[in-house]
Every structure is written in structure tokens, then in C-alpha cells.
Short mmCIF file of C-alpha atoms and ligand atoms in Angstrom, two decimals:
data_model
loop_
_atom_site.label_atom_id
_atom_site.label_comp_id
_atom_site.label_asym_id
_atom_site.label_seq_id
_atom_site.Cartn_x
_atom_site.Cartn_y
_atom_site.Cartn_z
CA MET G 29 43.71 -30.35 29.91
CA THR G 30 42.35 -33.55 31.38
CA ALA G 31 43.98 -33.72 34.82
CA THR G 32 41.84 -33.96 37.93
CA PRO G 33 42.42 -31.96 41.09
CA SER G 34 44.66 -33.40 43.84
CA PRO G 35 45.31 -30.62 46.31
CA LEU G 36 48.07 -31.33 48.81
CA GLU G 37 47.04 -31.73 52.43
CA GLU G 38 48.95 -30.33 55.40
CA PRO G 39 51.52 -33.10 56.26
CA SER G 40 50.43 -35.12 59.31
CA GLU G 41 52.76 -36.05 62.18
CA ALA G 42 52.76 -39.63 60.98
CA GLN G 43 53.99 -38.41 57.58
CA THR G 44 56.77 -36.27 59.06
CA ALA G 45 57.96 -39.07 61.46
CA ALA G 46 60.11 -41.70 59.66
CA SER G 47 60.03 -45.44 60.67
CA PRO G 48 62.79 -46.77 63.05
CA LEU G 49 64.20 -48.87 60.18
CA THR G 50 64.48 -45.77 57.98
CA ARG G 51 66.20 -43.86 60.76
CA LEU G 52 68.64 -46.76 61.27
CA GLY G 53 69.34 -46.64 57.55
CA GLU G 54 69.98 -42.89 57.75
CA ALA G 55 72.38 -43.39 60.69
CA ARG G 56 74.19 -46.36 59.14
CA TRP G 57 77.61 -44.69 58.82
CA ILE G 58 77.63 -43.66 62.47
CA LEU G 59 76.68 -47.20 63.50
CA ILE G 60 79.41 -48.74 61.29
CA ALA G 61 81.94 -46.34 62.86
CA ALA G 62 80.67 -47.29 66.36
CA VAL G 63 81.05 -51.03 65.64
CA PHE G 64 84.59 -50.39 64.34
CA ILE G 65 85.50 -48.46 67.50
CA ALA G 66 83.97 -51.23 69.68
CA VAL G 67 86.05 -53.93 67.91
CA VAL G 68 89.24 -51.85 68.33
CA ALA G 69 88.41 -51.29 72.02
CA ILE G 70 87.85 -55.05 72.63
CA LEU G 71 91.04 -56.09 70.78
CA PHE G 72 93.50 -53.44 71.92
CA TYR G 73 92.15 -51.94 75.16
CA GLN G 74 90.73 -55.09 76.86
CA VAL G 75 87.21 -53.59 77.06
CA PRO G 76 84.75 -56.40 77.95
CA ILE G 77 82.70 -57.59 74.98
CA TRP G 78 79.39 -57.04 76.82
CA ALA G 79 80.30 -53.38 77.51
CA ALA G 80 81.24 -52.73 73.89
CA ALA G 81 78.05 -54.49 72.67
CA LEU G 82 75.96 -52.45 75.13
CA GLY G 83 77.47 -49.19 73.85
CA VAL G 84 76.73 -50.07 70.22
CA ALA G 85 73.17 -51.21 71.13
CA LEU G 86 72.47 -47.95 73.01
CA LEU G 87 73.70 -45.94 70.03
CA ALA G 88 71.56 -47.97 67.59
CA GLY G 89 68.51 -47.62 69.89
CA SER G 90 68.82 -43.85 70.10
CA ALA G 91 69.32 -43.61 66.32
CA ALA G 92 66.17 -45.68 65.75
CA PHE G 93 63.77 -44.24 68.36
CA VAL G 94 64.76 -40.71 69.47
CA PRO G 95 63.00 -38.27 67.05
CA ARG G 96 65.34 -36.00 65.18
CA ARG G 97 64.10 -32.45 64.60
CA ALA G 98 66.21 -31.75 61.55
CA ALA G 99 64.76 -34.68 59.59
CA ALA G 100 61.16 -33.80 60.49
CA ARG G 101 61.80 -30.16 59.60
CA ARG G 102 63.26 -31.22 56.26
CA VAL G 103 60.16 -33.23 55.46
CA GLN G 104 57.93 -30.34 56.52
CA LEU G 105 59.84 -27.80 54.45
CA GLY G 106 59.71 -30.08 51.45
CA THR G 107 55.94 -30.41 51.80
CA GLN G 108 55.48 -26.67 52.30
CA ARG G 109 57.48 -25.98 49.16
CA GLU G 110 55.33 -28.47 47.32
CA ARG G 111 52.18 -26.76 48.63
CA ARG G 112 53.46 -23.32 47.56
CA ARG G 113 53.98 -24.81 44.15
CA MET G 114 50.34 -25.98 44.02
CA TRP G 115 48.49 -23.09 45.72
CA PRO G 116 49.24 -19.43 45.02
CA GLY G 117 50.47 -17.41 48.00
CA THR G 118 48.78 -14.35 49.51
CA GLY G 119 51.00 -11.96 47.55
CA MET G 120 49.89 -13.42 44.24
CA LYS G 121 46.22 -13.42 45.27
CA VAL G 122 46.31 -9.79 46.44
CA THR G 123 47.99 -8.75 43.18
CA VAL G 124 45.51 -10.46 40.86
CA ASP G 125 42.61 -9.18 42.96
CA ALA G 126 43.83 -5.64 42.30
CA LEU G 127 43.55 -6.16 38.53
CA PRO G 128 40.31 -4.83 36.99
CA THR G 129 39.94 -7.65 34.45
CA PRO G 130 39.05 -11.31 35.12
CA CYS G 131 42.19 -13.29 36.06
CA PHE G 132 42.61 -17.00 36.56
CA VAL G 133 45.64 -18.65 38.14
CA ALA G 134 45.90 -22.29 37.11
CA ASP G 135 48.56 -24.92 37.63
CA GLY G 136 50.51 -26.62 34.87
CA ARG G 137 47.83 -29.32 34.59
CA GLY G 138 45.00 -26.88 33.94
CA ILE G 139 43.48 -26.91 37.43
CA THR G 140 42.15 -23.54 38.59
CA ARG G 141 44.07 -22.52 41.69
CA TYR G 142 42.76 -18.98 42.17
CA VAL G 143 40.26 -16.61 40.52
CA ASN G 144 40.20 -12.88 41.25
CA THR G 145 37.10 -10.93 42.29
CA SER G 146 36.44 -9.70 38.77
CA ALA G 147 36.50 -13.27 37.37
CA GLN G 148 34.13 -14.43 40.11
CA ALA G 149 31.69 -11.69 39.07
CA ALA G 150 32.02 -12.41 35.34
CA TYR G 151 32.06 -16.25 35.42
CA GLU G 152 29.33 -17.71 37.56
CA GLY G 153 30.19 -20.87 39.52
CA VAL G 154 33.93 -20.69 38.91
CA LYS G 155 35.92 -22.13 41.83
CA PRO G 156 39.48 -23.18 42.62
CA GLY G 157 40.05 -26.89 42.28
CA ASP G 158 37.96 -27.20 39.11
CA PRO G 159 39.62 -27.65 35.73
CA LEU G 160 40.00 -24.28 33.98
CA SER G 161 37.99 -25.65 31.05
CA PHE G 162 34.86 -25.69 33.29
CA SER G 163 34.72 -21.91 33.11
CA LEU G 164 36.71 -21.06 29.97
CA ARG G 165 35.47 -23.07 27.03
CA ALA G 166 36.91 -21.29 23.99
CA PRO G 167 38.95 -23.99 22.18
CA SER G 168 41.57 -21.50 20.97
CA LEU G 169 42.12 -20.31 24.54
CA LEU G 170 42.52 -23.85 25.90
CA GLU G 171 44.91 -24.73 23.08
CA ALA G 172 46.98 -21.62 23.82
CA PHE G 173 46.98 -22.56 27.52
CA ASP G 174 48.39 -26.00 26.68
CA ARG G 175 51.05 -24.38 24.51
CA VAL G 176 52.10 -22.07 27.36
CA CYS G 177 52.32 -25.11 29.70
CA ALA G 178 54.52 -26.93 27.20
CA THR G 179 56.75 -24.09 26.04
CA ALA G 180 56.57 -21.65 28.99
CA ARG G 181 56.24 -18.83 26.47
CA THR G 182 53.70 -16.03 26.97
CA GLU G 183 50.80 -15.95 24.48
CA ARG G 184 48.15 -13.41 23.56
CA ILE G 185 45.11 -14.62 21.69
CA SER G 186 41.71 -13.22 20.76
CA TRP G 187 38.44 -14.87 19.88
CA ILE G 188 34.78 -14.07 19.30
CA GLU G 189 31.84 -15.61 21.11
CA LYS G 190 28.62 -15.47 19.14
CA VAL G 191 26.16 -16.52 21.86
CA PRO G 192 24.19 -14.87 23.46
CA THR G 193 25.52 -11.70 21.79
CA GLU G 194 28.62 -11.16 19.68
CA THR G 195 31.48 -10.54 22.13
CA TRP G 196 35.19 -10.05 21.42
CA TYR G 197 37.71 -11.31 23.96
CA GLU G 198 41.46 -11.16 24.30
CA ALA G 199 43.46 -13.34 26.70
CA HIS G 200 47.00 -12.87 27.91
CA ILE G 201 48.44 -16.19 29.11
CA ALA G 202 51.72 -16.08 31.01
CA PRO G 203 53.80 -18.72 32.84
CA ILE G 204 54.76 -18.09 36.48
CA TYR G 205 57.72 -19.74 38.25
CA MET G 206 57.92 -19.64 42.04
CA PRO G 207 61.38 -18.84 43.44
CA GLY G 208 63.43 -22.05 43.58
CA SER G 209 60.68 -24.05 41.89
CA SER G 210 61.40 -27.53 40.63
CA GLY G 211 60.57 -26.45 37.05
CA GLN G 212 63.40 -23.95 37.01
CA GLU G 213 65.75 -26.17 38.99
CA THR G 214 65.38 -29.18 36.75
CA GLY G 215 65.23 -27.11 33.59
CA THR G 216 62.05 -28.83 32.43
CA HIS G 217 60.41 -25.39 31.87
CA ARG G 218 57.09 -26.61 33.23
CA PRO G 219 55.65 -23.49 34.92
CA ASP G 220 54.35 -23.69 38.49
CA PHE G 221 51.34 -21.53 37.60
CA ILE G 222 49.81 -20.03 34.51
CA LEU G 223 48.15 -16.62 34.71
CA VAL G 224 45.21 -16.11 32.36
CA VAL G 225 44.01 -12.50 32.09
CA ILE G 226 40.86 -11.99 30.04
CA GLN G 227 39.73 -8.71 28.56
CA ASP G 228 36.38 -7.93 26.96
CA LEU G 229 37.16 -5.93 23.81
CA THR G 230 33.58 -5.64 22.57
CA GLU G 231 33.20 -1.94 23.40
CA ASN G 232 36.58 -1.06 21.81
CA ARG G 233 35.74 -3.02 18.66
CA ARG G 234 32.29 -1.40 18.48
CA LEU G 235 33.84 2.06 18.71
CA GLU G 236 36.45 1.14 16.12
CA ARG G 237 33.75 -0.11 13.77
CA MET G 238 31.63 3.00 14.41
CA ARG G 239 34.58 5.22 13.59
CA THR G 240 35.37 3.46 10.32
CA ASP G 241 31.67 3.33 9.38
CA PHE G 242 31.40 7.03 10.14
CA VAL G 243 34.34 7.94 7.91
CA ALA G 244 32.97 5.72 5.12
CA ASN G 245 29.45 7.20 5.43
CA ALA G 246 30.67 10.79 5.64
CA SER G 247 32.86 10.33 2.56
CA HIS G 248 29.97 8.73 0.71
CA GLU G 249 27.59 11.57 1.66
CA LEU G 250 30.12 14.20 0.53
CA ARG G 251 31.11 12.39 -2.64
CA THR G 252 27.58 12.52 -4.12
CA PRO G 253 27.17 16.33 -4.18
CA LEU G 254 30.85 16.69 -5.09
CA ALA G 255 30.38 14.44 -8.14
CA SER G 256 27.32 16.45 -9.12
CA LEU G 257 29.26 19.75 -8.80
CA THR G 258 32.16 18.41 -10.88
CA GLY G 259 29.74 17.14 -13.53
CA PHE G 260 27.99 20.52 -13.85
CA ILE G 261 31.28 22.44 -13.96
CA GLU G 262 32.45 20.20 -16.84
CA THR G 263 29.11 20.72 -18.62
CA ILE G 264 29.32 24.50 -18.24
CA GLN G 265 32.90 24.45 -19.52
CA GLY G 266 31.98 22.13 -22.41
CA PRO G 267 28.56 21.57 -24.08
CA ALA G 268 26.79 24.40 -22.20
CA ARG G 269 29.60 26.93 -22.75
CA ASN G 270 27.40 29.14 -24.90
CA ASP G 271 24.00 28.37 -23.33
CA PRO G 272 23.30 31.03 -20.63
CA GLU G 273 19.86 29.56 -19.87
CA ALA G 274 21.25 26.08 -19.12
CA GLN G 275 24.12 27.67 -17.19
CA ASP G 276 21.61 29.47 -14.91
CA ARG G 277 19.73 26.25 -14.28
CA PHE G 278 22.93 24.31 -13.55
CA LEU G 279 24.30 27.03 -11.27
CA SER G 280 21.19 26.94 -9.10
CA ILE G 281 21.52 23.12 -8.77
CA MET G 282 25.21 23.59 -7.95
CA LEU G 283 24.28 26.07 -5.20
CA ASP G 284 21.90 23.45 -3.75
CA GLN G 285 24.61 20.79 -3.80
CA ALA G 286 27.15 23.14 -2.21
CA GLY G 287 24.55 23.90 0.49
CA ARG G 288 24.13 20.17 1.10
CA MET G 289 27.88 19.79 1.54
CA ARG G 290 28.01 22.75 3.91
CA ARG G 291 25.16 21.36 6.06
CA LEU G 292 26.89 18.01 6.23
CA ILE G 293 30.23 19.51 7.26
CA ASP G 294 28.49 21.74 9.85
CA ASP G 295 26.74 18.70 11.37
CA ILE G 296 29.93 16.61 11.39
CA LEU G 297 31.84 19.44 13.12
CA SER G 298 29.04 19.96 15.60
CA LEU G 299 29.01 16.25 16.45
CA SER G 300 32.77 16.18 16.99
CA ARG G 301 32.62 19.35 19.16
CA ILE G 302 29.94 17.76 21.34
CA GLU G 303 31.95 14.54 21.59
CA LEU G 304 34.99 16.50 22.76
CA LYS G 305 32.94 17.95 25.62
CA ALA G 306 31.08 14.70 26.35
CA HIS G 307 32.47 14.33 29.89
CA VAL G 308 32.19 17.97 30.92
CA ARG G 309 28.87 18.71 32.59
CA PRO G 310 27.33 22.01 31.49
CA ALA G 311 27.75 24.52 34.33
CA ASN G 312 25.44 27.33 33.18
CA VAL G 313 21.85 27.75 34.27
CA VAL G 314 19.42 28.18 31.37
CA ASP G 315 15.67 28.60 30.99
CA LEU G 316 14.38 25.70 28.90
CA SER G 317 10.96 27.24 28.27
CA GLU G 318 12.61 30.37 26.84
CA ILE G 319 14.79 28.14 24.63
CA VAL G 320 11.76 26.23 23.30
CA ARG G 321 9.83 29.47 22.58
CA HIS G 322 12.87 30.96 20.86
CA THR G 323 13.24 27.83 18.64
CA ALA G 324 9.55 27.75 17.76
CA ASP G 325 9.73 31.41 16.71
CA ALA G 326 12.82 30.73 14.59
CA LEU G 327 11.05 27.82 12.89
CA SER G 328 7.77 29.64 12.25
CA PRO G 329 8.70 30.43 8.59
CA LEU G 330 9.29 26.68 7.99
CA ALA G 331 5.98 25.86 9.77
CA ALA G 332 4.19 28.34 7.51
CA GLU G 333 5.90 26.86 4.44
CA MET G 334 4.81 23.34 5.47
CA SER G 335 1.31 24.58 6.49
CA VAL G 336 1.73 23.19 10.00
CA GLU G 337 0.68 24.87 13.24
CA ILE G 338 2.97 24.60 16.25
CA ARG G 339 0.87 24.32 19.44
CA MET G 340 2.79 25.10 22.64
CA GLN G 341 1.99 24.15 26.23
CA MET G 342 4.61 25.63 28.54
CA PRO G 343 4.73 26.44 32.25
CA GLU G 344 4.33 30.13 33.01
CA GLU G 345 7.37 30.34 35.24
CA PRO G 346 10.95 29.87 33.94
CA VAL G 347 12.18 26.25 33.69
CA ARG G 348 15.71 26.49 35.00
CA LEU G 349 18.24 23.72 34.62
CA ASN G 350 21.96 23.18 34.13
CA GLY G 351 22.62 23.34 30.42
CA ASP G 352 24.41 24.76 27.43
CA ARG G 353 22.01 27.17 25.71
CA ASP G 354 23.33 26.65 22.15
CA GLU G 355 23.26 22.88 22.50
CA LEU G 356 19.73 22.82 23.93
CA ILE G 357 18.61 25.11 21.07
CA GLN G 358 20.10 22.51 18.71
CA VAL G 359 18.11 19.73 20.45
CA THR G 360 14.77 21.55 20.26
CA GLU G 361 15.48 22.78 16.72
CA ASN G 362 16.30 19.29 15.40
CA LEU G 363 13.19 17.75 17.00
CA ILE G 364 10.69 20.46 16.01
CA GLU G 365 12.20 20.76 12.51
CA ASN G 366 11.90 16.97 12.01
CA ALA G 367 8.28 17.06 13.19
CA LEU G 368 7.55 19.87 10.71
CA LYS G 369 9.38 18.17 7.82
CA TYR G 370 8.38 14.54 8.30
CA GLY G 371 5.00 15.01 10.01
CA SER G 372 3.56 17.82 7.91
CA GLU G 373 0.56 15.69 6.85
CA GLY G 374 -0.73 15.88 10.45
CA LYS G 375 -1.02 19.68 10.21
CA PHE G 376 -0.20 20.12 13.91
CA VAL G 377 2.92 19.78 16.01
CA ASP G 378 2.42 19.79 19.80
CA VAL G 379 5.29 20.97 21.96
CA THR G 380 4.78 20.46 25.70
CA LEU G 381 7.03 20.95 28.70
CA ASN G 382 6.14 19.41 32.08
CA ALA G 383 7.73 18.53 35.40
CA CYS G 384 7.95 14.79 36.13
CA ASP G 385 8.48 13.38 39.60
CA ASP G 386 7.98 9.70 38.96
CA LEU G 387 10.90 8.92 36.63
CA PRO G 388 13.56 6.38 37.65
CA GLU G 389 16.24 9.07 37.37
CA GLY G 390 14.39 11.35 39.82
CA ARG G 391 12.78 14.78 39.35
CA SER G 392 13.12 15.90 35.74
CA TRP G 393 11.68 18.16 33.09
CA MET G 394 10.06 16.44 30.14
CA LEU G 395 9.87 18.10 26.73
CA GLU G 396 7.65 16.33 24.22
CA VAL G 397 7.51 17.09 20.50
CA ARG G 398 4.59 15.29 18.92
CA ASP G 399 3.46 15.23 15.34
CA TYR G 400 0.53 13.53 13.61
CA GLY G 401 2.19 12.62 10.32
CA ASN G 402 3.04 9.27 8.77
CA GLY G 403 5.07 8.12 11.76
CA ILE G 404 7.98 5.69 11.76
CA PRO G 405 7.66 1.89 11.46
CA LYS G 406 8.60 0.28 14.81
CA GLU G 407 11.58 -1.68 13.45
CA HIS G 408 13.45 1.57 12.71
CA LEU G 409 13.07 3.10 16.18
CA PRO G 410 16.11 1.50 17.90
CA ARG G 411 18.46 2.72 15.15
CA LEU G 412 17.16 6.26 14.60
CA THR G 413 19.90 7.92 16.69
CA GLU G 414 22.71 6.16 14.76
CA ARG G 415 24.76 8.47 12.58
CA PHE G 416 23.46 8.66 9.00
CA TYR G 417 20.55 6.32 9.75
CA ARG G 418 17.47 7.37 7.84
CA VAL G 419 14.10 5.67 7.39
CA ASP G 420 13.94 6.92 3.84
CA ALA G 421 17.17 8.43 2.48
CA GLU G 422 15.45 10.09 -0.50
CA SER G 423 12.84 11.96 1.55
CA SER G 424 15.55 12.98 4.06
CA ARG G 425 17.69 14.46 1.25
CA ALA G 426 14.65 16.15 -0.26
CA MET G 427 14.08 17.76 3.17
CA LYS G 428 17.71 18.89 3.33
CA GLY G 429 18.44 16.31 6.03
CA THR G 430 21.91 14.96 6.75
CA GLY G 431 20.97 11.90 8.82
CA LEU G 432 22.93 13.33 11.77
CA GLY G 433 20.22 15.37 13.53
CA LEU G 434 19.07 12.74 16.04
CA ALA G 435 22.66 11.53 16.65
CA ILE G 436 23.51 15.12 17.65
CA VAL G 437 20.42 15.23 19.92
CA LYS G 438 21.45 12.01 21.63
CA HIS G 439 25.02 13.18 22.25
CA ILE G 440 23.92 16.53 23.64
CA LEU G 441 21.45 14.81 25.99
CA THR G 442 24.10 12.37 27.20
CA ARG G 443 26.29 15.31 28.14
CA HIS G 444 23.35 16.88 29.98
CA ARG G 445 22.57 13.57 31.80
CA GLY G 446 19.31 13.56 29.86
CA ARG G 447 17.47 10.92 27.85
CA LEU G 448 15.60 10.64 24.53
CA GLU G 449 12.61 8.33 24.10
CA ILE G 450 10.93 7.82 20.74
CA ASP G 451 7.43 6.45 20.29
CA SER G 452 5.90 5.96 16.91
CA GLU G 453 3.91 3.69 14.71
CA ALA G 454 3.51 3.80 10.97
CA GLY G 455 0.50 6.03 10.19
CA HIS G 456 0.12 7.33 13.77
CA GLY G 457 2.61 10.20 14.00
CA ALA G 458 5.66 10.30 16.22
CA SER G 459 6.47 11.44 19.73
CA PHE G 460 10.00 12.45 20.78
CA ARG G 461 10.36 12.86 24.56
CA VAL G 462 13.39 14.49 26.12
CA THR G 463 13.98 14.28 29.88
CA LEU G 464 16.48 16.56 31.59
CA PRO G 465 17.32 16.60 35.31
CA VAL G 466 16.02 19.52 37.40
CA LEU G 467 18.51 22.04 38.71
CA GLU G 468 20.38 20.35 41.57
CA ASN G 469 21.10 23.15 43.96
CA THR G 470 18.77 26.10 44.29
CA GLU G 471 21.50 28.22 45.89
CA ASP G 472 23.46 27.78 42.69
CA ILE G 473 20.64 29.41 40.74
CA LEU G 474 20.79 32.59 42.76
CA GLU G 475 24.54 32.74 42.33
CA LYS G 476 24.55 32.06 38.64
CA ILE G 477 21.64 34.20 37.45
P1 ADP B 3 17.73 13.89 8.98
O1 ADP B 3 18.79 14.89 8.84
O2 ADP B 3 17.68 12.92 7.87
O3 ADP B 3 16.39 14.47 9.32
P2 ADP B 3 17.70 12.84 11.66
O4 ADP B 3 18.78 12.17 12.42
O5 ADP B 3 17.16 14.12 12.22
O6 ADP B 3 18.22 12.99 10.21
O7 ADP B 3 16.51 11.81 11.53
C1 ADP B 3 16.78 10.51 11.10
C2 ADP B 3 15.59 9.93 10.34
O8 ADP B 3 14.52 9.70 11.27
C3 ADP B 3 15.04 10.84 9.31
O9 ADP B 3 15.73 10.67 8.09
C4 ADP B 3 13.61 10.39 9.21
O10 ADP B 3 13.55 9.28 8.33
C5 ADP B 3 13.28 9.88 10.61
N1 ADP B 3 12.49 10.87 11.40
C6 ADP B 3 12.97 11.76 12.30
N2 ADP B 3 11.97 12.46 12.86
C7 ADP B 3 10.82 12.01 12.31
C8 ADP B 3 9.42 12.32 12.47
N3 ADP B 3 9.02 13.27 13.32
N4 ADP B 3 8.55 11.62 11.75
C9 ADP B 3 8.94 10.66 10.88
N5 ADP B 3 10.24 10.30 10.69
C10 ADP B 3 11.16 10.97 11.38
#
């Protein structure tokens, strides 16, 4: 695509008015007929030569100098048609503006003739009149564009851009013929315009990859205890058939492995249930401080087992907000349980609940679960809420972890319009802060309680 822009100007009067010589040429048959009639009149009807010559001269003069509307109109129409062929009409502009994805309308030489609002927002500096390649640089896209110009056949192509971040794109390139266009008339197939619609597929691809990774990870996590169960069953049926002591030992390991599988399946189901409700805002009003106290009580046997003290700092009055009680119990349980399991060296876990007025999202409640254990190296923090991501897989398994706890927390908080922030440094404990919006309408509280 190397052509340079040459937009057509509105035709001037000088352009629409033909020269006298041209007009004489156009009226030649009338003039020939007039001369013939004059000769006949002179020869057979005794008309004086000067009168016949005067008649012919007057006719020639009017043909040469009196402007003829039809001819000017023809020139104007021709130019207008040519302009319509080069610049998209209002109908086309309004239509592409209504599309949510970036759209470019270019002519058959690769000159941008229109860009919709979405393309203007996505591609800085793009403007009609510039070659399309100024804004769209992907070689495969430009090659496909040239093919569409040459063959007038629609193409769909996709490509990846690596810089600044990996982004997947798909473009739909279609030829457009204007009604009665020269391309169709002459059968050359050269389209009047080419529509290029670009779609960013990065989010779709990311979700696709997440889904396949999730299935692969879940199968891997289930296969390990399953293999162990199968192995022990074979041993009990074979070499340990008559060894009750070994059988007892193996059965207790098998129970552990079955428990691991059950926990994993429970967490997977819980994650998919939360995902199903992701767009439904919880409508109930719950008391967050009661939920935190309830969870701490439920986890006191684990705290005693780990020799950790849970220190609570809660407001006296109820902390009411819109929420799903079971899901918020799951959030507090996962965070306090993690602090007890992974931060037991610190001997204390602090759980505090405070009102915050200075957050960007407005008035919120902040729940902080802080431990003083070994902490988490900084490089792991951004990935902690990914499914099956663990800092140390062995210690997680030893603690009966599934690697899904924080992913569940994140999903529940998203549904509650809340947020999770994690702060930690290796050797300095970890702090997990949850923010949840305050109850929106106080009249609602009275109705719902
Ligand atoms: P798991 O079921 O393995 O506990 P989570 O999603 O709850 O999975 O946590 C992911 C990982 O984050 C854990 O495996 C652990 O390595 C790390 N982690 C979570 N909480 C803490 C904490 N309080 N201190 C240190 N590491 C933690």
C-alpha cells in the first residue's frame, strides 16, 4: 500500500463549463444539418446567401456560447459520483460509528477514508487521508488488506503483538461496493472501499487459557491422591493381603488421600458456584463483626493445635453490610486459617476490623488478618490469588491446602464489590486486608433486619 492521498475537490464552475470549441464539437451534427438546410434553401427556394449564412452563424454562436444546463449537470453528477466513490457517505459513517470495535474504512489504494469513534480512541493520531499503514502496522494485516483489494474476497486474520504487552487481535476485512460503482460496472472487482474491523481477543484468549490450565491443574491435583489410593488397594490385595498391621497403616494413609480429594472437589465446586453468581450482588444484610467472631471461635481448636493466639480488635456495635453470610464466613475462614497454618512461628494472629473513609472506592469496612510468621517473598504476591498457585506446594499439601483458598476469597470479594490487598516480606509475616463497601441505604437495613 504505497499510494498517496489525492482527495477530490468540489468541482469549480470553470471545471463544469466546457470551452466554446468543445461545445461546437458536441453540437457538430446539428450544425452539419443546419448547413445542409441552408444549401437546400439557397438552391431551391431562392433564399439569399447572406440570410442563410447569418442563420447558420447564429446557430453556431448559440451552440458555442450559450451555457447548456444538461452538460454542466452531467459533469457535476459525474464528479459527485466520483466523490462518493472516494469518501464514505453519512450512512456508512453512522453505521461504523455504532459498532463497538475499532473500524477503519479505506479506499482501494489503502488510504484511510473514515475511522469510527472506537478506532479514534484506540489508535492515537489516526486520521482520514493518511495511509492505513500509518496506524495499522501488522504485516499480516496489511498483506490481507492488499489481497482483499485484489480479489474482493472477505478475509479474517489474527495476529499477536508482543509489545508493550502480549495482545491478540483479529481483523475482519471486507470489500464494499457503492451502488453503480465503476468497479462493479466494469467488472474489474476493485472495491470502492474496504472495511477493516479490529477486535482485541486478549481477554477471551486469557480466559480460554485459564480454563484449560484449570482443568489440567485440577486433574493433576486429583490424579496424585488417586494414584496413591490405587497403589495401596493393590498392595492390600496383593503383598499385604495377610498383614493386618500394614493394612491398618495403609488404610489410614488412604483415608488421608481420600480427604485430600474431597477437599479439592469441595473447593472446585465452591469456586464454580461463586463464579455462577459473580454478577449477582448479594442482597442480604449481614453483621461482619459477628461473622469474624464466629469464624475465630470455629478455628480456635486449630489455633490451639498450632499454639497460636488469635487477638481480635472489633467495633462494639454491629458492622452491617450487604453480603452473603456463608461466603463471607469462607473469606474470613480462609484468611485466618492461612495465618494460623503458614504464620504459626509468629505465635500471634491479629484480626482487626475498622471503618475507613479515605479509600478511593469511598466509605468501606476494612478487615485485616495479620500474622508474624515467615511471610511471603515479594515476587509471589501478584500471583497468590491464581488458582492452584502456591509458594511452596509441599508445605501447602502438608497443611491440607488445595491452592484454591485465596482464589475463592478473590472471587467472593469481587461479587461483593470488595478488594483484597496482600502485604508481606520474607521473614516479616503477612497482612491480608479486605475492604468491603458500607451498607448503601440505611432504610434498607431497617427493612431487611
Ligand atoms: P492453600 O490451600 O495452599 O493454603 P491458598 O490459596 O489459601 O492455598 O494460599 C496460596 C498460597 O499462599 C499458600 O500455598 C501459601 O504458600 C501462601 N500463603 C497464604 N497465606 C499465607 C500466610 N499467611 N503466610 C505465608 N504464606 C501464605
